[in-house]
Amino acid sequence: MSIKKLSTDELLGINKFFVDEDNPHIVIDKDKCSDCKEKACLYVCPAGLYTIKNDNITFDYAGCLECGTCRTVCTAEGITKWAYPKGTFGVEFRYG
Ligand code: SF4
């Protein structure tokens, strides 16, 4: 028996996400983010949800794994809201 090694994108693709379109559970302040020198969120988010385009941070909470790392490393108070998704929303981890 052999086990196929999956890429990070393939592993993340196994999960299911129930996105609350009306109530983002993470909100960022793009003005504070643009002033931030470190921009650690670009490097630590395991889902790669923080990206930079034309020197501006872009963020999409839809694929969030709810790990809390971005909230922990942000030193610029750029995250103005961080909460777990309500009720039946959020990530559903699936293994294999
Ligand atoms: Fe990325 Fe984790 Fe922050 Fe979600 S909580 S945006 S997965 S670092």
PDB file of C-alpha atoms and ligand atoms in Angstrom:
ATOM      1  CA  MET A   1       0.000   0.000   0.000  1.00  0.00           C
ATOM      2  CA  SER A   2       1.291   3.444  -0.834  1.00  0.00           C
ATOM      3  CA  ILE A   3       0.119   6.795   0.447  1.00  0.00           C
ATOM      4  CA  LYS A   4       0.031   9.679  -2.002  1.00  0.00           C
ATOM      5  CA  LYS A   5       1.772  12.783  -0.711  1.00  0.00           C
ATOM      6  CA  LEU A   6      -0.459  15.825  -1.261  1.00  0.00           C
ATOM      7  CA  SER A   7       0.643  19.399  -1.821  1.00  0.00           C
ATOM      8  CA  THR A   8      -0.424  22.129   0.601  1.00  0.00           C
ATOM      9  CA  ASP A   9      -3.015  23.367  -1.892  1.00  0.00           C
ATOM     10  CA  GLU A  10      -4.405  19.856  -2.263  1.00  0.00           C
ATOM     11  CA  LEU A  11      -4.570  19.422   1.513  1.00  0.00           C
ATOM     12  CA  LEU A  12      -6.335  22.753   1.998  1.00  0.00           C
ATOM     13  CA  GLY A  13      -8.720  21.834  -0.808  1.00  0.00           C
ATOM     14  CA  ILE A  14      -9.957  18.853   1.212  1.00  0.00           C
ATOM     15  CA  ASN A  15     -11.481  21.154   3.825  1.00  0.00           C
ATOM     16  CA  LYS A  16     -14.958  22.594   3.429  1.00  0.00           C
ATOM     17  CA  PHE A  17     -15.732  26.218   4.162  1.00  0.00           C
ATOM     18  CA  PHE A  18     -19.123  27.593   5.074  1.00  0.00           C
ATOM     19  CA  VAL A  19     -18.674  31.303   4.479  1.00  0.00           C
ATOM     20  CA  ASP A  20     -20.849  33.854   6.252  1.00  0.00           C
ATOM     21  CA  GLU A  21     -21.041  36.358   3.404  1.00  0.00           C
ATOM     22  CA  ASP A  22     -22.842  38.961   5.531  1.00  0.00           C
ATOM     23  CA  ASN A  23     -20.607  38.850   8.585  1.00  0.00           C
ATOM     24  CA  PRO A  24     -16.838  38.516   8.068  1.00  0.00           C
ATOM     25  CA  HIS A  25     -15.221  37.083  11.165  1.00  0.00           C
ATOM     26  CA  ILE A  26     -11.942  38.903  10.458  1.00  0.00           C
ATOM     27  CA  VAL A  27     -11.758  42.535   9.397  1.00  0.00           C
ATOM     28  CA  ILE A  28      -8.585  44.468   8.687  1.00  0.00           C
ATOM     29  CA  ASP A  29      -7.840  48.188   8.564  1.00  0.00           C
ATOM     30  CA  LYS A  30      -6.032  48.647   5.259  1.00  0.00           C
ATOM     31  CA  ASP A  31      -4.674  52.061   6.277  1.00  0.00           C
ATOM     32  CA  LYS A  32      -2.949  50.580   9.331  1.00  0.00           C
ATOM     33  CA  CYS A  33      -1.766  47.615   7.253  1.00  0.00           C
ATOM     34  CA  SER A  34      -0.212  49.864   4.639  1.00  0.00           C
ATOM     35  CA  ASP A  35       1.762  51.697   7.361  1.00  0.00           C
ATOM     36  CA  CYS A  36       2.979  48.417   8.885  1.00  0.00           C
ATOM     37  CA  LYS A  37       6.641  47.698   8.187  1.00  0.00           C
ATOM     38  CA  GLU A  38       6.749  43.989   9.102  1.00  0.00           C
ATOM     39  CA  LYS A  39       3.591  42.725   7.389  1.00  0.00           C
ATOM     40  CA  ALA A  40       4.062  39.432   9.202  1.00  0.00           C
ATOM     41  CA  CYS A  41       0.611  38.277   8.115  1.00  0.00           C
ATOM     42  CA  LEU A  42       1.990  37.738   4.613  1.00  0.00           C
ATOM     43  CA  TYR A  43       4.329  35.047   5.930  1.00  0.00           C
ATOM     44  CA  VAL A  44       2.449  33.300   8.728  1.00  0.00           C
ATOM     45  CA  CYS A  45      -1.063  32.618   7.462  1.00  0.00           C
ATOM     46  CA  PRO A  46      -1.069  28.884   6.658  1.00  0.00           C
ATOM     47  CA  ALA A  47      -3.848  29.410   4.129  1.00  0.00           C
ATOM     48  CA  GLY A  48      -2.055  32.277   2.381  1.00  0.00           C
ATOM     49  CA  LEU A  49      -5.033  34.604   2.711  1.00  0.00           C
ATOM     50  CA  TYR A  50      -2.976  37.765   3.080  1.00  0.00           C
ATOM     51  CA  THR A  51      -1.385  38.948  -0.136  1.00  0.00           C
ATOM     52  CA  ILE A  52       0.099  42.196  -1.337  1.00  0.00           C
ATOM     53  CA  LYS A  53      -0.853  43.994  -4.525  1.00  0.00           C
ATOM     54  CA  ASN A  54       0.541  47.408  -5.461  1.00  0.00           C
ATOM     55  CA  ASP A  55       1.913  47.795  -1.910  1.00  0.00           C
ATOM     56  CA  ASN A  56      -1.533  47.191  -0.378  1.00  0.00           C
ATOM     57  CA  ILE A  57      -2.551  44.210   1.721  1.00  0.00           C
ATOM     58  CA  THR A  58      -5.476  42.265   0.365  1.00  0.00           C
ATOM     59  CA  PHE A  59      -7.287  39.729   2.482  1.00  0.00           C
ATOM     60  CA  ASP A  60     -10.055  37.208   1.966  1.00  0.00           C
ATOM     61  CA  TYR A  61     -11.472  35.559   5.078  1.00  0.00           C
ATOM     62  CA  ALA A  62     -13.289  32.878   3.054  1.00  0.00           C
ATOM     63  CA  GLY A  63     -10.568  30.219   3.361  1.00  0.00           C
ATOM     64  CA  CYS A  64      -9.647  30.917   6.978  1.00  0.00           C
ATOM     65  CA  LEU A  65      -8.512  27.934   9.060  1.00  0.00           C
ATOM     66  CA  GLU A  66      -9.329  29.798  12.321  1.00  0.00           C
ATOM     67  CA  CYS A  67      -5.841  29.273  13.725  1.00  0.00           C
ATOM     68  CA  GLY A  68      -5.513  32.793  15.168  1.00  0.00           C
ATOM     69  CA  THR A  69      -1.927  33.265  14.023  1.00  0.00           C
ATOM     70  CA  CYS A  70      -2.552  36.551  12.190  1.00  0.00           C
ATOM     71  CA  ARG A  71      -4.101  38.074  15.300  1.00  0.00           C
ATOM     72  CA  THR A  72      -1.133  36.993  17.366  1.00  0.00           C
ATOM     73  CA  VAL A  73       1.596  38.351  15.095  1.00  0.00           C
ATOM     74  CA  CYS A  74      -0.031  41.624  14.019  1.00  0.00           C
ATOM     75  CA  THR A  75       1.825  44.456  15.740  1.00  0.00           C
ATOM     76  CA  ALA A  76       0.124  47.300  13.855  1.00  0.00           C
ATOM     77  CA  GLU A  77      -3.391  46.753  15.249  1.00  0.00           C
ATOM     78  CA  GLY A  78      -4.406  46.203  11.650  1.00  0.00           C
ATOM     79  CA  ILE A  79      -6.910  43.512  12.570  1.00  0.00           C
ATOM     80  CA  THR A  80      -9.922  45.391  13.879  1.00  0.00           C
ATOM     81  CA  LYS A  81     -12.072  42.304  14.295  1.00  0.00           C
ATOM     82  CA  TRP A  82     -11.135  38.711  14.920  1.00  0.00           C
ATOM     83  CA  ALA A  83     -13.791  36.270  16.096  1.00  0.00           C
ATOM     84  CA  TYR A  84     -14.712  32.698  15.394  1.00  0.00           C
ATOM     85  CA  PRO A  85     -17.425  32.376  12.743  1.00  0.00           C
ATOM     86  CA  LYS A  86     -20.986  32.126  14.022  1.00  0.00           C
ATOM     87  CA  GLY A  87     -22.845  28.866  14.476  1.00  0.00           C
ATOM     88  CA  THR A  88     -22.717  26.660  11.424  1.00  0.00           C
ATOM     89  CA  PHE A  89     -20.191  28.806   9.544  1.00  0.00           C
ATOM     90  CA  GLY A  90     -16.433  28.407   9.204  1.00  0.00           C
ATOM     91  CA  VAL A  91     -14.028  25.652   8.312  1.00  0.00           C
ATOM     92  CA  GLU A  92     -14.870  21.971   8.445  1.00  0.00           C
ATOM     93  CA  PHE A  93     -11.622  20.019   8.556  1.00  0.00           C
ATOM     94  CA  ARG A  94     -11.599  16.839   6.544  1.00  0.00           C
ATOM     95  CA  TYR A  95      -8.828  14.319   6.795  1.00  0.00           C
ATOM     96  CA  GLY A  96      -8.034  12.292   3.700  1.00  0.00           C
TER      97      GLY A  96
HETATM   98 FE1  SF4 B   1      -4.855  32.838   8.185  1.00  0.00          FE
HETATM   99 FE2  SF4 B   1      -5.037  31.670  10.609  1.00  0.00          FE
HETATM  100 FE3  SF4 B   1      -5.479  34.314  10.348  1.00  0.00          FE
HETATM  101 FE4  SF4 B   1      -7.252  32.545   9.358  1.00  0.00          FE
HETATM  102  S1  SF4 B   1      -6.744  32.885  11.545  1.00  0.00           S
HETATM  103  S2  SF4 B   1      -6.519  34.390   8.317  1.00  0.00           S
HETATM  104  S3  SF4 B   1      -5.874  30.908   8.654  1.00  0.00           S
HETATM  105  S4  SF4 B   1      -3.533  33.229  10.020  1.00  0.00           S
END
